[in-house]
Amino acid sequence: MKRDPQRPQECPGRPQGQPEPPSPPSSSSPEPPLWIFGYGSLVWRPGFEFTSRKVGFIRGYSRRFWQGDTFHRGSEKAACTWGVAYEVCGEQIAASLQYLNMREAVLGGYDTKLVKFHPQDKDAEEPIQALVYIATPQNPSYLGPASEEDIAAQIMASSGCAGHNIEYLLRLADFMRYFCPQAEDKHLFSIEEALISILPCTCHTEETLEETSGVPQKTKS
C-alpha cells in the first residue's frame, strides 16, 4: 500500500454541509469556468484536458503522507499547501469531473471540498474558488501518522498500476523545489531525505521533472 498526502478530520461520503462538485454545464446557458486544485500527482499528471493552469496555494492545510492507496501508487492547521490549479471550461468540466471522480473518489476514497486558491502570480488580485479532493481518517486506506523513516521505507516498497511510489514522492519534491522555492514543506523533504538515504542509487535531476508534460515549465534564459 502506498502513501498519499491527505487531510484528516473530514467525513467521507460528502456529509451534510459539504459542497457538491459543480454540475456539468447545461445546454441553455454557458457555465462559468471551474478551477480544480491538485497537490499530489495532479501537479504533474492531471490526466484531463484544461484551458489554463496556475501554481499557487490554499490556506489552512498541511500536506501529510498519511493516506494509503492499493490502486494508484494535509491535517488542517494554520498552514498552506502548494500545488497547481487547473481551469476547465465548457465540455472540459463534465469530462474532468467524471475522470477525477473515478481517479480520486471511487479509487482513492477522497472527498470534495471548495477552497480559496491563491495564485503565485504577482499580479493576481483575488483568490479563486477551486475544487479539491481530500482524504480523511474515515477512509479505509487511512494509515495515520508515522516517522519519516517508516514512511520512506513503505514508499520504497510500494508500486501500482500508476507507477512506483518513489516516483510520486520525488516528482512532488521536485515540483516544490523548482516551482515553489519560497515555500517550506518540512514533512515532504524529510521523507525525501530519508528515502534517498536508503536508496542504493538515486537519479534525481531537474531534467527528469521537465520531461513531464503535466507540470508547468519554467522559462529558460
mmCIF file of C-alpha atoms in Angstrom:
data_model
loop_
_atom_site.group_PDB
_atom_site.id
_atom_site.type_symbol
_atom_site.label_atom_id
_atom_site.label_comp_id
_atom_site.label_asym_id
_atom_site.label_seq_id
_atom_site.Cartn_x
_atom_site.Cartn_y
_atom_site.Cartn_z
ATOM 1 C CA MET A 1 0.000 0.000 0.000
ATOM 2 C CA LYS A 2 1.479 3.352 -0.993
ATOM 3 C CA ARG A 3 1.344 6.635 0.875
ATOM 4 C CA ASP A 4 -0.591 9.659 -0.418
ATOM 5 C CA PRO A 5 -0.946 13.166 1.048
ATOM 6 C CA GLN A 6 -4.253 13.695 2.845
ATOM 7 C CA ARG A 7 -6.207 15.864 5.248
ATOM 8 C CA PRO A 8 -7.701 14.387 8.450
ATOM 9 C CA GLN A 9 -10.956 15.121 10.279
ATOM 10 C CA GLU A 10 -13.402 15.195 7.411
ATOM 11 C CA CYS A 11 -16.155 12.594 6.981
ATOM 12 C CA PRO A 12 -16.316 10.530 3.777
ATOM 13 C CA GLY A 13 -19.338 10.318 1.559
ATOM 14 C CA ARG A 14 -19.777 14.093 1.378
ATOM 15 C CA PRO A 15 -21.694 14.608 4.694
ATOM 16 C CA GLN A 16 -24.316 17.248 5.311
ATOM 17 C CA GLY A 17 -22.917 20.713 4.790
ATOM 18 C CA GLN A 18 -20.086 19.597 2.496
ATOM 19 C CA PRO A 19 -20.343 21.117 -1.011
ATOM 20 C CA GLU A 20 -21.288 19.010 -4.002
ATOM 21 C CA PRO A 21 -18.993 19.104 -7.048
ATOM 22 C CA PRO A 22 -20.194 21.652 -9.620
ATOM 23 C CA SER A 23 -22.797 20.281 -12.036
ATOM 24 C CA PRO A 24 -21.941 19.743 -15.716
ATOM 25 C CA PRO A 25 -22.767 22.710 -17.965
ATOM 26 C CA SER A 26 -26.311 22.971 -19.321
ATOM 27 C CA SER A 27 -27.092 23.392 -22.980
ATOM 28 C CA SER A 28 -29.196 26.510 -22.406
ATOM 29 C CA SER A 29 -26.501 28.786 -20.992
ATOM 30 C CA PRO A 30 -22.707 28.536 -20.698
ATOM 31 C CA GLU A 31 -21.328 27.661 -17.288
ATOM 32 C CA PRO A 32 -18.521 29.710 -15.759
ATOM 33 C CA PRO A 33 -15.104 28.028 -15.731
ATOM 34 C CA LEU A 34 -14.253 25.592 -12.963
ATOM 35 C CA TRP A 35 -10.891 25.532 -11.172
ATOM 36 C CA ILE A 36 -9.560 22.248 -9.791
ATOM 37 C CA PHE A 37 -6.681 22.308 -7.301
ATOM 38 C CA GLY A 38 -4.170 19.463 -7.128
ATOM 39 C CA TYR A 39 -1.440 18.981 -4.515
ATOM 40 C CA GLY A 40 -0.231 15.432 -5.249
ATOM 41 C CA SER A 41 0.165 13.603 -8.550
ATOM 42 C CA LEU A 42 -2.211 16.085 -10.186
ATOM 43 C CA VAL A 43 0.594 18.673 -10.218
ATOM 44 C CA TRP A 44 2.453 16.693 -12.918
ATOM 45 C CA ARG A 45 -0.147 14.246 -14.258
ATOM 46 C CA PRO A 46 -3.625 15.819 -14.327
ATOM 47 C CA GLY A 47 -4.977 13.308 -16.842
ATOM 48 C CA PHE A 48 -7.673 15.607 -18.240
ATOM 49 C CA GLU A 49 -7.874 18.498 -20.708
ATOM 50 C CA PHE A 50 -7.733 22.012 -19.276
ATOM 51 C CA THR A 51 -7.683 25.586 -20.540
ATOM 52 C CA SER A 52 -5.046 27.086 -18.240
ATOM 53 C CA ARG A 53 -3.170 26.358 -15.024
ATOM 54 C CA LYS A 54 -1.631 28.338 -12.181
ATOM 55 C CA VAL A 55 0.840 27.482 -9.436
ATOM 56 C CA GLY A 56 -0.300 28.641 -6.003
ATOM 57 C CA PHE A 57 -1.571 27.527 -2.612
ATOM 58 C CA ILE A 58 -4.592 27.051 -0.375
ATOM 59 C CA ARG A 59 -4.582 28.139 3.272
ATOM 60 C CA GLY A 60 -5.435 26.059 6.314
ATOM 61 C CA TYR A 61 -3.995 22.731 5.168
ATOM 62 C CA SER A 62 -0.733 20.796 5.528
ATOM 63 C CA ARG A 63 0.331 18.005 3.181
ATOM 64 C CA ARG A 64 0.826 14.686 5.034
ATOM 65 C CA PHE A 65 1.712 11.242 3.675
ATOM 66 C CA TRP A 66 -0.835 9.507 5.895
ATOM 67 C CA GLN A 67 -3.160 8.160 3.198
ATOM 68 C CA GLY A 68 -2.675 4.671 1.795
ATOM 69 C CA ASP A 69 -3.570 3.513 -1.689
ATOM 70 C CA THR A 70 -3.756 -0.032 -3.005
ATOM 71 C CA PHE A 71 -4.563 1.042 -6.581
ATOM 72 C CA HIS A 72 -2.706 4.150 -7.789
ATOM 73 C CA ARG A 73 0.654 4.256 -6.223
ATOM 74 C CA GLY A 74 -2.932 17.530 4.757
ATOM 75 C CA SER A 75 -4.063 17.957 8.538
ATOM 76 C CA GLU A 76 -5.926 21.251 8.880
ATOM 77 C CA LYS A 77 -3.929 23.845 10.791
ATOM 78 C CA ALA A 78 -2.510 27.330 10.352
ATOM 79 C CA ALA A 79 -0.519 26.409 7.263
ATOM 80 C CA CYS A 80 -0.815 26.274 3.498
ATOM 81 C CA THR A 81 -0.446 23.641 0.795
ATOM 82 C CA TRP A 82 1.108 24.442 -2.571
ATOM 83 C CA GLY A 83 0.061 22.858 -5.839
ATOM 84 C CA VAL A 84 -1.472 23.604 -9.243
ATOM 85 C CA ALA A 85 -4.983 24.814 -10.061
ATOM 86 C CA TYR A 86 -6.380 23.872 -13.471
ATOM 87 C CA GLU A 87 -9.057 25.908 -15.242
ATOM 88 C CA VAL A 88 -11.558 23.775 -17.167
ATOM 89 C CA CYS A 89 -14.236 25.263 -19.424
ATOM 90 C CA GLY A 90 -17.259 24.106 -21.398
ATOM 91 C CA GLU A 91 -17.225 20.391 -22.178
ATOM 92 C CA GLN A 92 -13.958 20.037 -20.244
ATOM 93 C CA ILE A 93 -15.884 20.473 -16.973
ATOM 94 C CA ALA A 94 -18.053 17.362 -17.244
ATOM 95 C CA ALA A 95 -15.189 15.288 -18.676
ATOM 96 C CA SER A 96 -12.716 16.292 -15.954
ATOM 97 C CA LEU A 97 -15.204 15.713 -13.123
ATOM 98 C CA GLN A 98 -16.123 12.293 -14.470
ATOM 99 C CA TYR A 99 -12.444 11.349 -14.746
ATOM 100 C CA LEU A 100 -11.491 12.722 -11.323
ATOM 101 C CA ASN A 101 -14.497 11.152 -9.621
ATOM 102 C CA MET A 102 -13.173 7.744 -10.641
ATOM 103 C CA ARG A 103 -9.491 8.524 -10.022
ATOM 104 C CA GLU A 104 -9.827 10.370 -6.716
ATOM 105 C CA ALA A 105 -13.223 9.490 -5.185
ATOM 106 C CA VAL A 106 -14.027 5.937 -6.299
ATOM 107 C CA LEU A 107 -10.492 4.506 -6.416
ATOM 108 C CA GLY A 108 -8.889 6.801 -3.830
ATOM 109 C CA GLY A 109 -11.744 7.361 -1.370
ATOM 110 C CA TYR A 110 -11.277 11.138 -1.442
ATOM 111 C CA ASP A 111 -13.979 13.690 -0.599
ATOM 112 C CA THR A 112 -14.545 17.014 -2.362
ATOM 113 C CA LYS A 113 -14.291 20.464 -0.848
ATOM 114 C CA LEU A 114 -14.428 24.017 -2.182
ATOM 115 C CA VAL A 115 -11.419 26.123 -1.139
ATOM 116 C CA LYS A 116 -9.871 29.510 -1.894
ATOM 117 C CA PHE A 117 -6.870 29.130 -4.186
ATOM 118 C CA HIS A 118 -4.200 31.851 -4.065
ATOM 119 C CA PRO A 119 -2.233 32.084 -7.342
ATOM 120 C CA GLN A 120 1.501 32.562 -7.185
ATOM 121 C CA ASP A 121 1.269 35.286 -9.876
ATOM 122 C CA LYS A 122 2.262 38.653 -8.505
ATOM 123 C CA ASP A 123 -0.488 40.384 -10.479
ATOM 124 C CA ALA A 124 -3.238 38.113 -9.098
ATOM 125 C CA GLU A 125 -5.871 40.202 -7.332
ATOM 126 C CA GLU A 126 -8.396 37.918 -5.634
ATOM 127 C CA PRO A 127 -8.298 34.257 -4.558
ATOM 128 C CA ILE A 128 -10.026 31.800 -6.901
ATOM 129 C CA GLN A 129 -12.634 29.316 -5.694
ATOM 130 C CA ALA A 130 -11.425 25.831 -6.550
ATOM 131 C CA LEU A 131 -12.483 22.234 -6.084
ATOM 132 C CA VAL A 132 -10.077 19.941 -4.220
ATOM 133 C CA TYR A 133 -10.097 16.217 -3.428
ATOM 134 C CA ILE A 134 -9.104 15.450 0.168
ATOM 135 C CA ALA A 135 -8.669 12.192 2.093
ATOM 136 C CA THR A 136 -9.910 11.623 5.657
ATOM 137 C CA PRO A 137 -9.214 9.344 8.647
ATOM 138 C CA GLN A 138 -12.523 7.608 7.928
ATOM 139 C CA ASN A 139 -11.134 6.385 4.603
ATOM 140 C CA PRO A 140 -10.460 2.592 4.740
ATOM 141 C CA SER A 141 -6.978 3.300 3.329
ATOM 142 C CA TYR A 142 -6.046 5.814 6.049
ATOM 143 C CA LEU A 143 -2.708 4.800 7.595
ATOM 144 C CA GLY A 144 -2.181 7.565 10.145
ATOM 145 C CA PRO A 145 0.982 9.293 11.379
ATOM 146 C CA ALA A 146 4.356 7.571 11.184
ATOM 147 C CA SER A 147 8.003 8.551 11.310
ATOM 148 C CA GLU A 148 9.633 9.875 8.143
ATOM 149 C CA GLU A 149 11.876 6.811 8.091
ATOM 150 C CA ASP A 150 8.942 4.380 8.297
ATOM 151 C CA ILE A 151 7.028 6.265 5.598
ATOM 152 C CA ALA A 152 10.111 6.287 3.331
ATOM 153 C CA ALA A 153 10.579 2.538 3.784
ATOM 154 C CA GLN A 154 6.953 1.890 2.866
ATOM 155 C CA ILE A 155 7.202 4.192 -0.163
ATOM 156 C CA MET A 156 10.294 2.340 -1.401
ATOM 157 C CA ALA A 157 8.418 -0.979 -1.305
ATOM 158 C CA SER A 158 5.177 0.223 -2.921
ATOM 159 C CA SER A 159 4.070 0.337 -6.548
ATOM 160 C CA GLY A 160 0.828 0.002 -8.500
ATOM 161 C CA CYS A 161 -0.766 0.421 -11.915
ATOM 162 C CA ALA A 162 0.087 4.150 -11.980
ATOM 163 C CA GLY A 163 3.774 3.588 -11.222
ATOM 164 C CA HIS A 164 6.152 3.344 -8.282
ATOM 165 C CA ASN A 165 5.559 5.327 -5.108
ATOM 166 C CA ILE A 166 9.179 6.530 -5.274
ATOM 167 C CA GLU A 167 8.350 8.457 -8.452
ATOM 168 C CA TYR A 168 5.355 10.018 -6.699
ATOM 169 C CA LEU A 169 7.490 11.331 -3.837
ATOM 170 C CA LEU A 170 10.437 12.549 -5.944
ATOM 171 C CA ARG A 171 8.312 14.326 -8.566
ATOM 172 C CA LEU A 172 6.310 16.060 -5.853
ATOM 173 C CA ALA A 173 9.506 17.161 -4.114
ATOM 174 C CA ASP A 174 10.893 18.374 -7.461
ATOM 175 C CA PHE A 175 7.743 20.397 -8.099
ATOM 176 C CA MET A 176 8.028 22.118 -4.722
ATOM 177 C CA ARG A 177 11.753 22.742 -5.137
ATOM 178 C CA TYR A 178 11.632 24.236 -8.637
ATOM 179 C CA PHE A 179 8.242 25.950 -8.778
ATOM 180 C CA CYS A 180 7.645 26.937 -5.139
ATOM 181 C CA PRO A 181 11.169 27.584 -3.812
ATOM 182 C CA GLN A 182 9.877 30.127 -1.288
ATOM 183 C CA ALA A 183 7.575 27.591 0.382
ATOM 184 C CA GLU A 184 8.511 25.204 3.190
ATOM 185 C CA ASP A 185 7.314 21.594 3.275
ATOM 186 C CA LYS A 186 9.380 20.035 6.033
ATOM 187 C CA HIS A 187 7.343 16.830 6.085
ATOM 188 C CA LEU A 188 7.791 16.210 2.356
ATOM 189 C CA PHE A 189 11.511 16.972 2.222
ATOM 190 C CA SER A 190 12.227 14.965 5.398
ATOM 191 C CA ILE A 191 10.637 11.898 3.795
ATOM 192 C CA GLU A 192 12.584 12.546 0.587
ATOM 193 C CA GLU A 193 15.835 12.752 2.580
ATOM 194 C CA ALA A 194 15.014 9.547 4.449
ATOM 195 C CA LEU A 195 14.209 7.770 1.180
ATOM 196 C CA ILE A 196 17.419 8.880 -0.547
ATOM 197 C CA SER A 197 19.452 7.698 2.438
ATOM 198 C CA ILE A 198 18.200 4.130 1.981
ATOM 199 C CA LEU A 199 18.268 4.016 -1.830
ATOM 200 C CA PRO A 200 21.327 2.342 -3.367
ATOM 201 C CA CYS A 201 21.343 4.867 -6.229
ATOM 202 C CA THR A 202 19.183 7.896 -6.952
ATOM 203 C CA CYS A 203 18.831 9.667 -10.281
ATOM 204 C CA HIS A 204 17.119 12.851 -9.205
ATOM 205 C CA THR A 205 17.524 15.838 -11.526
ATOM 206 C CA GLU A 206 15.615 18.840 -12.753
ATOM 207 C CA GLU A 207 15.678 17.363 -16.281
ATOM 208 C CA THR A 208 13.541 14.392 -15.221
ATOM 209 C CA LEU A 209 10.909 16.801 -13.962
ATOM 210 C CA GLU A 210 10.909 18.921 -17.107
ATOM 211 C CA GLU A 211 10.335 15.857 -19.273
ATOM 212 C CA THR A 212 6.908 15.561 -17.647
ATOM 213 C CA SER A 213 4.276 17.407 -19.665
ATOM 214 C CA GLY A 214 1.801 17.674 -16.807
ATOM 215 C CA VAL A 215 3.841 20.245 -14.852
ATOM 216 C CA PRO A 216 4.143 23.935 -15.811
ATOM 217 C CA GLN A 217 7.629 24.516 -17.167
ATOM 218 C CA LYS A 218 9.977 27.291 -16.132
ATOM 219 C CA THR A 219 11.210 29.627 -18.831
ATOM 220 C CA LYS A 220 14.896 29.141 -19.500
ATOM 221 C CA SER A 221 17.046 32.103 -20.458
#
